[in-house]
PDB file of C-alpha atoms in Angstrom:
ATOM      1  CA  MET M   1       7.164  -1.555  12.418  1.00 46.00           C
ATOM      2  CA  THR M   2       6.727  -5.045  11.148  1.00 50.00           C
ATOM      3  CA  SER M   3       4.043  -7.677  11.341  1.00 52.00           C
ATOM      4  CA  SER M   4       3.294  -8.406  14.967  1.00 59.00           C
ATOM      5  CA  ALA M   5       2.929 -11.805  16.572  1.00 60.00           C
ATOM      6  CA  VAL M   6       0.122 -13.029  18.806  1.00 59.00           C
ATOM      7  CA  ASN M   7       0.538 -16.409  20.497  1.00 63.00           C
ATOM      8  CA  GLY M   8       3.519 -17.081  18.262  1.00 62.00           C
ATOM      9  CA  LYS M   9       1.538 -16.467  15.064  1.00 71.00           C
ATOM     10  CA  THR M  10       2.421 -13.574  12.788  1.00 81.00           C
ATOM     11  CA  LEU M  11      -0.514 -11.315  12.015  1.00 91.00           C
ATOM     12  CA  PRO M  12      -0.730 -10.153   8.413  1.00 96.00           C
ATOM     13  CA  THR M  13      -0.812  -6.378   8.218  1.00 98.00           C
ATOM     14  CA  LEU M  14      -2.438  -3.947   5.834  1.00 98.00           C
ATOM     15  CA  HIS M  15      -0.169  -0.913   5.439  1.00 99.00           C
ATOM     16  CA  LEU M  16      -1.982   2.292   4.433  1.00 99.00           C
ATOM     17  CA  LEU M  17       0.532   4.707   2.938  1.00 99.00           C
ATOM     18  CA  ASN M  18      -0.400   8.295   2.077  1.00 98.00           C
ATOM     19  CA  LYS M  19       3.052   9.934   2.021  1.00 98.00           C
ATOM     20  CA  PRO M  20       4.894  10.808  -1.218  1.00 97.00           C
ATOM     21  CA  PRO M  21       8.073   8.896  -2.113  1.00 96.00           C
ATOM     22  CA  SER M  22      10.182  11.858  -0.939  1.00 96.00           C
ATOM     23  CA  HIS M  23       8.874  11.510   2.638  1.00 98.00           C
ATOM     24  CA  PRO M  24      11.024   9.387   5.019  1.00 97.00           C
ATOM     25  CA  ARG M  25       7.995   7.346   6.094  1.00 97.00           C
ATOM     26  CA  PHE M  26       7.514   6.116   2.527  1.00 97.00           C
ATOM     27  CA  ARG M  27      10.800   4.175   2.607  1.00 96.00           C
ATOM     28  CA  ASP M  28      10.194   3.135   6.230  1.00 97.00           C
ATOM     29  CA  CYS M  29       6.861   1.654   5.209  1.00 98.00           C
ATOM     30  CA  LEU M  30       8.338  -0.243   2.257  1.00 97.00           C
ATOM     31  CA  GLY M  31      10.941  -1.707   4.601  1.00 96.00           C
ATOM     32  CA  ALA M  32       8.271  -2.852   7.048  1.00 96.00           C
ATOM     33  CA  VAL M  33       6.026  -4.720   4.603  1.00 97.00           C
ATOM     34  CA  ALA M  34       6.427  -8.484   5.097  1.00 96.00           C
ATOM     35  CA  ASN M  35       5.549 -11.208   2.572  1.00 94.00           C
ATOM     36  CA  GLU M  36       2.133 -11.876   4.125  1.00 96.00           C
ATOM     37  CA  ASP M  37       1.287  -8.157   4.286  1.00 98.00           C
ATOM     38  CA  SER M  38      -0.414  -5.891   1.789  1.00 98.00           C
ATOM     39  CA  LEU M  39       0.297  -2.265   0.892  1.00 98.00           C
ATOM     40  CA  LEU M  40      -2.364   0.240  -0.128  1.00 98.00           C
ATOM     41  CA  LEU M  41      -1.110   3.441  -1.749  1.00 98.00           C
ATOM     42  CA  MET M  42      -3.438   6.387  -1.284  1.00 98.00           C
ATOM     43  CA  GLU M  43      -3.416  10.171  -1.568  1.00 98.00           C
ATOM     44  CA  SER M  44       0.126  11.440  -2.372  1.00 98.00           C
ATOM     45  CA  ALA M  45       1.676   7.954  -2.227  1.00 98.00           C
ATOM     46  CA  VAL M  46       0.168   7.019  -5.603  1.00 97.00           C
ATOM     47  CA  ILE M  47       2.640   9.298  -7.393  1.00 96.00           C
ATOM     48  CA  ALA M  48       5.181   6.523  -6.782  1.00 95.00           C
ATOM     49  CA  LEU M  49       3.464   4.236  -9.297  1.00 94.00           C
ATOM     50  CA  PRO M  50       5.202   5.464 -12.477  1.00 92.00           C
ATOM     51  CA  ASP M  51       8.634   5.348 -10.776  1.00 89.00           C
ATOM     52  CA  ALA M  52      10.285   2.173 -12.062  1.00 81.00           C
ATOM     53  CA  THR M  53      13.186   2.596  -9.614  1.00 83.00           C
ATOM     54  CA  LEU M  54      10.946   1.902  -6.611  1.00 88.00           C
ATOM     55  CA  ALA M  55      10.553  -1.763  -5.733  1.00 89.00           C
ATOM     56  CA  LEU M  56       6.967  -1.994  -4.535  1.00 93.00           C
ATOM     57  CA  PRO M  57       5.884  -5.136  -2.658  1.00 93.00           C
ATOM     58  CA  ALA M  58       4.038  -7.859  -4.566  1.00 91.00           C
ATOM     59  CA  ASN M  59       0.751  -7.239  -2.742  1.00 94.00           C
ATOM     60  CA  THR M  60       0.500  -3.542  -3.591  1.00 96.00           C
ATOM     61  CA  ARG M  61      -2.793  -1.873  -4.425  1.00 97.00           C
ATOM     62  CA  ALA M  62      -3.689   1.773  -5.033  1.00 97.00           C
ATOM     63  CA  LEU M  63      -6.868   3.792  -4.709  1.00 97.00           C
ATOM     64  CA  ARG M  64      -8.206   4.399  -8.201  1.00 96.00           C
ATOM     65  CA  HIS M  65      -9.699   7.830  -7.487  1.00 96.00           C
ATOM     66  CA  ASP M  66      -6.399   9.083  -6.015  1.00 97.00           C
ATOM     67  CA  CYS M  67      -4.570   7.919  -9.149  1.00 96.00           C
ATOM     68  CA  LEU M  68      -7.058   9.581 -11.472  1.00 95.00           C
ATOM     69  CA  ALA M  69      -6.977  12.802  -9.416  1.00 96.00           C
ATOM     70  CA  ARG M  70      -3.211  12.938  -9.987  1.00 96.00           C
ATOM     71  CA  GLY M  71      -3.401  12.277 -13.713  1.00 94.00           C
ATOM     72  CA  LEU M  72      -2.358   8.621 -13.530  1.00 93.00           C
ATOM     73  CA  ASP M  73      -4.291   6.253 -15.754  1.00 84.00           C
ATOM     74  CA  GLU M  74      -5.303   2.660 -15.126  1.00 77.00           C
ATOM     75  CA  ASP M  75      -2.208   1.337 -16.919  1.00 77.00           C
ATOM     76  CA  THR M  76       0.345   3.273 -14.848  1.00 73.00           C
ATOM     77  CA  GLN M  77       1.741   0.087 -13.331  1.00 74.00           C
ATOM     78  CA  GLU M  78       0.447  -3.269 -14.530  1.00 78.00           C
ATOM     79  CA  ASP M  79       1.245  -5.282 -11.407  1.00 86.00           C
ATOM     80  CA  VAL M  80      -0.576  -2.912  -9.018  1.00 93.00           C
ATOM     81  CA  GLU M  81      -4.308  -3.436  -8.648  1.00 94.00           C
ATOM     82  CA  LEU M  82      -6.381  -0.247  -8.576  1.00 96.00           C
ATOM     83  CA  ILE M  83      -9.286  -0.461  -6.148  1.00 96.00           C
ATOM     84  CA  ASP M  84     -12.173   1.752  -5.095  1.00 97.00           C
ATOM     85  CA  ILE M  85     -13.303   2.691  -1.590  1.00 97.00           C
ATOM     86  CA  ARG M  86     -15.377  -0.497  -1.331  1.00 98.00           C
ATOM     87  CA  GLY M  87     -12.215  -2.500  -2.080  1.00 97.00           C
ATOM     88  CA  MET M  88     -10.386  -0.583   0.643  1.00 98.00           C
ATOM     89  CA  VAL M  89     -13.117  -1.417   3.156  1.00 97.00           C
ATOM     90  CA  GLU M  90     -12.919  -5.091   2.159  1.00 97.00           C
ATOM     91  CA  LEU M  91      -9.130  -5.040   2.643  1.00 96.00           C
ATOM     92  CA  THR M  92      -9.374  -3.490   6.104  1.00 96.00           C
ATOM     93  CA  ASP M  93     -11.927  -6.127   7.049  1.00 97.00           C
ATOM     94  CA  ARG M  94      -9.687  -8.942   5.791  1.00 96.00           C
ATOM     95  CA  PHE M  95      -6.539  -7.946   7.698  1.00 97.00           C
ATOM     96  CA  PRO M  96      -6.382  -8.335  11.491  1.00 96.00           C
ATOM     97  CA  ARG M  97      -3.909  -5.457  11.760  1.00 97.00           C
ATOM     98  CA  VAL M  98      -3.862  -2.093   9.945  1.00 97.00           C
ATOM     99  CA  VAL M  99      -1.013   0.432  10.146  1.00 98.00           C
ATOM    100  CA  SER M 100      -1.297   3.955   8.736  1.00 98.00           C
ATOM    101  CA  TRP M 101       1.869   5.679   7.588  1.00 97.00           C
TER     102      TRP M 101
END
């Protein structure tokens, strides 16, 4: 899956990823995220944050409560913004296309 096009225009996509890094869909998702897309790590996917070997896209965010529930603190990865449920709702409203992995 990649960003889709409507009338020749690429639609930015919000990718919601809840699979751990060991799941095949985790890598599939990372491969599908385009430059104009955003990735939201949630549930088991947040355990990827401390793994320096994973190249996460520039526009990656993670759900704060999922990080805290898994013992990850706010400083786990500096370049990933931690957001709350309200932030997730705002993201889904901002993107014309949402894909759950």
